[in-house]
Amino acid sequence: MFTPLDDIRAMVTNPKYTYRQRVAGLANLAENLLDPPTVSDECTSALEKRIICDMYEGNAPYRPRYLLPDYDRVLTQGSAFLELPPAQNLDDALAFLLIMYSQTPSITGYPVYFGDLDTLLLPYVDHVSDEDLYAKLKRFWISLDRMFPDAFAHTNLSPVYNRVARTILALERELLQVVPNISLKVEPILTSNEYLLDAVSTVFACGKPHFINDEMMQADLGHDYAAVSCYNSLKIGGGSHTLVRINLKETVLAGGGGVDEFFATTLPHYLELTAELMESRIKFLVEESHFYTSHWLAQEGLLSLDRFSAMFGIFGLAEAVNILMEREGSSDTYGHSAKADDLSYRITSTIAAWVANRPMPYCEGNDGRAMLHSQSGIDLDLGVTAGTRIPIGSEPPLFEHLKTVSRHHHLFASGISDVLSFDDTAVKNPQAVVDVIRGAFKDGMRDFTFNLDSNDFIRITGYLVRKSDLAKMPSARHASTYLGAGSVADSHVDQRIVKRVMSHESSPRASS
Amino acid sequence: MRAHHAQVADVIQFSWVDGPGNRFVLFLQGCNFNCLACHNPQTIPLQTPRAKDYSVEEVLTKIRESLPYITGVTVSGGEATVQHEFLFDLFAAIKAAPDLKQLTTFIDSNGNAEKHIWEVLLPVTDGVMLDLKVLDNERHIALTTQSNTAVLETIKYLASRGKLYEVRLLLIPGQNDSDEELRKTAQWLLRADPSVRVKINAFMSHGVRASARTWAEVSDEDRLRYSQIMTEEGILDLV
């Protein structure tokens, strides 16, 4: 039987962790010496069985899981806490931002949001030559990766192609860094073909950026939003208190019977337990940790409680559907049958309606409700598929894949994603990839992420690791690489079915 | 009303190798060549129980499923122009439909069709990708059973009308890839179209019939030599 002291000793002496990783680990162990926020026995039991899950955030939340400071505001108003005047030029702005990031908490200890860096920096580049801009941004970009070595740290690019965005994409192709994660906001008219081609060629080099559906995001979150961490879309100046998730596979297994019983009793029961857990954690954070009244980001108006909500995560949809189909006497599976796909949508739309109907305290950022999230997994998840994805290794061809998953996307305001693996035929025809991205957004996709099979990067759940870093384990500089190693070993994320979009030289008819 | 129906070997909703962007591709059944190096010999006969009958409307319905994702439609084969009446009807219907008219229409052809057929097709066709098996006519007959006279005429005609998107050379070691043949081919193509885009396809024995299965596959050195020669001769657009 391990005692907390044994855990502490193991953390202090573990040679594979850096100093900073040990400090973070010790803080987590200390926090967990406290009792968790009070919930019902039924809720505790569901948590212990991992039917519902608090993401191991810790027993006493004392900072929001994800927060998105209003960097635009702080650069123009300065900060009393940081003793910094408003930024006057590009050098000021870059130094200011690095200082800000070092003082921005999150669940990982590193900031999950660096700001929409192209829009943030544009006001400061008018009198900066292209050469200087490249050199200054390059130093800044290297600093991000070395000072905040966490693949969840995320920046966004605005829909309009501009000098800073162009420079950032060029730097990405040169530096091949894990940090920052990047999302490009794509608007059907404002975002030019030239910009998308530039971004797609950057994905070929380093797996970044993600592409996000700006119209859909703005409809759900308003103009000031960003995708952060592992594609969680949230309000700037706000964020998410916590992320609690429900394992739909375990939910189905916990109840008996078929589809009718699942919808009538099992599902609502566990949804309520998930909400109960979420509610208790939010109340502790807001009422007892005093974060929102004491932290300087809140005091200086860079965060406000009324722009926060909480993320209600689901995962294991594929297994839930397949088990229910089996109980109904069918061997149809998710991603390969219209009936199974229809059941999947009945499940997600039922959950969406339930969450939209359940009041949640301190969630004024979403009209007093939690926000639905398709949770893309953690390294401990075994035998259960991330979010609403199709199980790795059984993905259908691209067209069917997109049709299956895209119908769910509009329901998940706080984020959903599917990782599509492409082979080298994409490299010879980048316009085809642009076509597919634009088509996917017209068809209702929220987030489009693809992985090129042949580069050094691999998407785990939404964050990147370098295959060459995995080979160097143990001694990785990025904390997230450890999580990635677990996922490659256990969940075979390196075995996604690669989309070989067919050519007439290898027509399916020839092989059928 | 037969012209409104086609014998279809296959339909692909997304293709990244049959013209610009992401394309819907229709493979028509039946070819007027009988190439030893054909990768899909089952598409050569004009009639086969494996082919499916499609009307123009049925193809349009399929295209609409892919619509938000595609730049255009490519008709390949077999040989697309063997069923040229259907091909015209299909492309004319695409150009006439308000929701489809922005799609580009491309033909992937062996070029073995008379000028009057192209004259009818070109007003509804945005571009043609054309296979040139080999420039020398005797070699052409040996490899395909047919003369290449019509093919060469087609290349010149399409280039003069600005509709030649790409010429594809399927190069087979020892059969049509000598330095001399490659140089002559490049020079001939440049005379027909000074800005010609040339795509080199490397022969692979997978899928071909027994008589061609013993042919060597293209090596990395071969590939390098092909592109060097093409570039030296002045082909600027080489893929």
Coordinates of N, CA, C and O in Angstrom, one line a residue, chain A residues 398-399 402-403 406 422 425-426 429 431-433 435-436 438-440 442-443 501-510 512, chain B residues 9-10 12-22 27 39-40 42 50-52 65-66 68-71 76 108 168 201:
Chain A
L398 N -12.1 8.9 -46.6 CA -12.2 10.3 -46.2 C -13.7 10.8 -46.3 O -14.2 11.4 -45.4
F399 N -14.3 10.6 -47.5 CA -15.6 11.1 -47.7 C -16.6 10.6 -46.7 O -17.3 11.4 -46.0
L402 N -15.8 12.0 -43.1 CA -16.3 13.4 -42.9 C -17.8 13.4 -42.7 O -18.3 14.1 -41.8
K403 N -18.5 12.6 -43.5 CA -20.0 12.6 -43.4 C -20.4 12.1 -42.0 O -21.4 12.6 -41.5
S406 N -19.0 14.9 -39.2 CA -19.3 16.3 -39.2 C -20.7 16.7 -38.7 O -20.9 17.7 -38.1
F422 N -3.4 12.0 -43.7 CA -3.2 12.0 -45.1 C -1.9 11.5 -45.5 O -0.9 11.6 -44.8
T425 N 0.1 12.0 -51.4 CA -0.6 12.5 -52.5 C -1.1 13.9 -52.2 O -1.3 14.8 -53.1
A426 N -1.4 14.2 -50.9 CA -1.8 15.6 -50.6 C -0.8 16.6 -50.9 O -1.1 17.7 -51.3
N429 N -0.9 18.0 -54.3 CA -2.1 18.7 -54.6 C -2.7 19.5 -53.4 O -3.8 19.1 -53.0
Q431 N -4.1 22.2 -53.2 CA -5.5 22.8 -53.4 C -6.6 21.8 -53.0 O -7.6 22.2 -52.6
A432 N -6.3 20.5 -53.2 CA -7.3 19.5 -52.9 C -7.6 19.5 -51.4 O -8.7 19.4 -50.9
V433 N -6.5 19.7 -50.6 CA -6.7 19.8 -49.1 C -7.5 21.0 -48.8 O -8.4 21.0 -47.9
D435 N -9.7 22.5 -50.7 CA -11.1 22.1 -51.1 C -11.8 21.4 -50.0 O -13.0 21.6 -49.7
V436 N -11.1 20.4 -49.4 CA -11.7 19.5 -48.4 C -12.0 20.3 -47.1 O -13.1 20.2 -46.5
R438 N -12.6 23.6 -46.9 CA -13.7 24.5 -47.1 C -15.0 23.7 -47.2 O -16.0 24.1 -46.7
G439 N -14.9 22.5 -47.8 CA -16.1 21.7 -47.9 C -16.6 21.2 -46.6 O -17.8 21.3 -46.3
A440 N -15.6 20.8 -45.8 CA -16.0 20.3 -44.4 C -16.7 21.4 -43.6 O -17.7 21.2 -42.9
K442 N -18.4 24.0 -44.9 CA -19.8 24.2 -45.4 C -20.7 23.1 -44.9 O -21.9 23.3 -44.8
D443 N -20.1 21.9 -44.7 CA -20.9 20.8 -44.3 C -21.1 20.7 -42.8 O -21.6 19.7 -42.3
V501 N -6.2 8.9 -51.1 CA -7.3 9.3 -52.0 C -7.0 8.7 -53.3 O -5.9 8.9 -53.8
M502 N -7.9 7.9 -53.9 CA -7.6 7.0 -54.9 C -7.2 7.7 -56.2 O -7.7 8.7 -56.6
S503 N -6.4 7.0 -57.0 CA -6.1 7.5 -58.3 C -6.5 6.4 -59.3 O -6.8 5.2 -58.9
H504 N -6.6 6.7 -60.6 CA -7.0 5.7 -61.5 C -5.9 4.7 -61.7 O -6.2 3.6 -62.3
E505 N -4.7 5.0 -61.3 CA -3.7 4.0 -61.4 C -3.9 2.9 -60.4 O -3.3 1.8 -60.5
S506 N -4.7 3.1 -59.4 CA -5.0 2.0 -58.4 C -6.5 2.0 -58.1 O -6.9 2.2 -57.0
S507 N -7.3 2.0 -59.2 CA -8.7 2.1 -59.0 C -9.2 1.0 -58.1 O -8.8 -0.1 -58.2
P508 N -10.2 1.3 -57.2 CA -10.7 0.3 -56.3 C -11.3 -0.9 -57.1 O -11.3 -2.0 -56.7
R509 N -11.8 -0.6 -58.3 CA -12.4 -1.7 -59.1 C -11.4 -2.7 -59.5 O -11.7 -3.9 -59.5
A510 N -10.1 -2.3 -59.6 CA -9.1 -3.2 -60.0 C -8.8 -4.2 -58.8 O -8.4 -5.3 -59.1
S512 N -11.1 -4.9 -56.5 CA -12.3 -5.5 -55.9 C -12.6 -6.9 -56.4 O -12.0 -7.3 -57.4
Chain B
A9 N -17.4 2.1 -65.0 CA -16.6 1.1 -64.4 C -16.5 1.4 -62.9 O -16.4 0.5 -62.0
D10 N -16.5 2.7 -62.5 CA -16.3 3.1 -61.1 C -16.6 4.6 -60.9 O -16.5 5.4 -61.9
I12 N -15.5 7.6 -58.0 CA -14.7 8.0 -56.8 C -15.2 9.4 -56.4 O -15.2 10.3 -57.2
Q13 N -15.6 9.5 -55.1 CA -16.1 10.8 -54.6 C -15.0 11.8 -54.5 O -15.3 13.0 -54.7
F14 N -13.8 11.4 -54.1 CA -12.7 12.4 -53.9 C -11.5 11.8 -54.6 O -11.1 10.7 -54.3
S15 N -10.9 12.6 -55.5 CA -9.6 12.2 -56.0 C -8.6 13.4 -56.0 O -9.0 14.5 -56.3
W16 N -7.4 13.2 -55.6 CA -6.4 14.2 -55.6 C -5.3 14.1 -56.7 O -4.4 14.8 -56.7
V17 N -5.6 13.1 -57.6 CA -4.6 12.9 -58.6 C -5.2 12.9 -60.0 O -4.5 12.4 -61.0
D18 N -6.3 13.5 -60.2 CA -7.0 13.5 -61.5 C -7.3 14.9 -61.9 O -8.5 15.2 -62.3
G19 N -6.3 15.8 -61.8 CA -6.5 17.2 -62.1 C -6.5 18.1 -60.9 O -6.2 17.7 -59.8
P20 N -6.7 19.4 -61.1 CA -6.5 20.4 -60.1 C -7.5 20.2 -58.9 O -8.7 20.1 -59.1
G21 N -7.0 20.3 -57.7 CA -7.9 20.3 -56.5 C -8.5 18.9 -56.2 O -8.0 17.9 -56.8
N22 N -9.5 18.9 -55.4 CA -10.2 17.7 -55.0 C -11.3 17.5 -56.1 O -12.1 18.4 -56.3
F27 N -15.2 6.9 -63.9 CA -14.4 6.0 -64.8 C -15.4 5.3 -65.7 O -16.2 4.4 -65.3
H39 N -3.1 -0.6 -66.3 CA -3.3 -1.0 -64.9 C -4.7 -1.5 -64.5 O -4.9 -2.1 -63.5
N40 N -5.6 -1.2 -65.4 CA -7.0 -1.5 -65.1 C -7.6 -2.3 -66.3 O -8.5 -1.8 -66.9
Q42 N -9.5 -4.6 -66.8 CA -10.9 -4.9 -66.7 C -11.8 -3.8 -67.3 O -13.0 -4.0 -67.5
R50 N -19.7 -6.4 -65.0 CA -19.2 -5.6 -63.8 C -19.5 -4.1 -63.9 O -19.5 -3.4 -62.9
A51 N -19.7 -3.6 -65.1 CA -20.0 -2.2 -65.3 C -21.4 -1.9 -64.9 O -22.3 -2.8 -64.9
K52 N -21.7 -0.7 -64.4 CA -23.0 -0.3 -64.0 C -23.5 0.8 -65.0 O -22.8 1.6 -65.5
E65 N -23.6 14.8 -53.8 CA -23.1 14.4 -52.5 C -21.8 14.9 -52.2 O -21.4 15.2 -51.0
S66 N -20.9 15.0 -53.2 CA -19.5 15.5 -52.9 C -19.4 17.0 -53.1 O -18.3 17.6 -52.8
P68 N -19.9 20.1 -51.8 CA -19.2 21.2 -51.1 C -17.7 21.0 -51.0 O -16.9 21.9 -50.8
Y69 N -17.2 19.8 -51.3 CA -15.8 19.5 -51.1 C -15.0 19.5 -52.4 O -13.8 19.3 -52.4
I70 N -15.6 19.7 -53.6 CA -14.8 19.5 -54.8 C -14.7 20.8 -55.7 O -15.5 21.7 -55.6
T71 N -13.5 20.8 -56.4 CA -13.3 21.8 -57.4 C -13.9 21.5 -58.7 O -14.3 22.4 -59.5
S76 N -12.8 9.8 -66.6 CA -11.7 9.0 -67.1 C -12.2 7.7 -67.6 O -13.4 7.6 -67.9
D108 N -9.9 12.9 -68.8 CA -8.6 12.2 -68.8 C -8.7 11.2 -70.0 O -9.6 10.3 -70.0
R168 N 0.6 13.3 -70.0 CA 1.2 12.3 -69.1 C 2.0 11.3 -69.9 O 1.5 10.7 -70.9
N201 N 4.5 9.5 -65.2 CA 4.0 8.4 -64.4 C 5.0 7.2 -64.6 O 5.4 6.9 -65.7

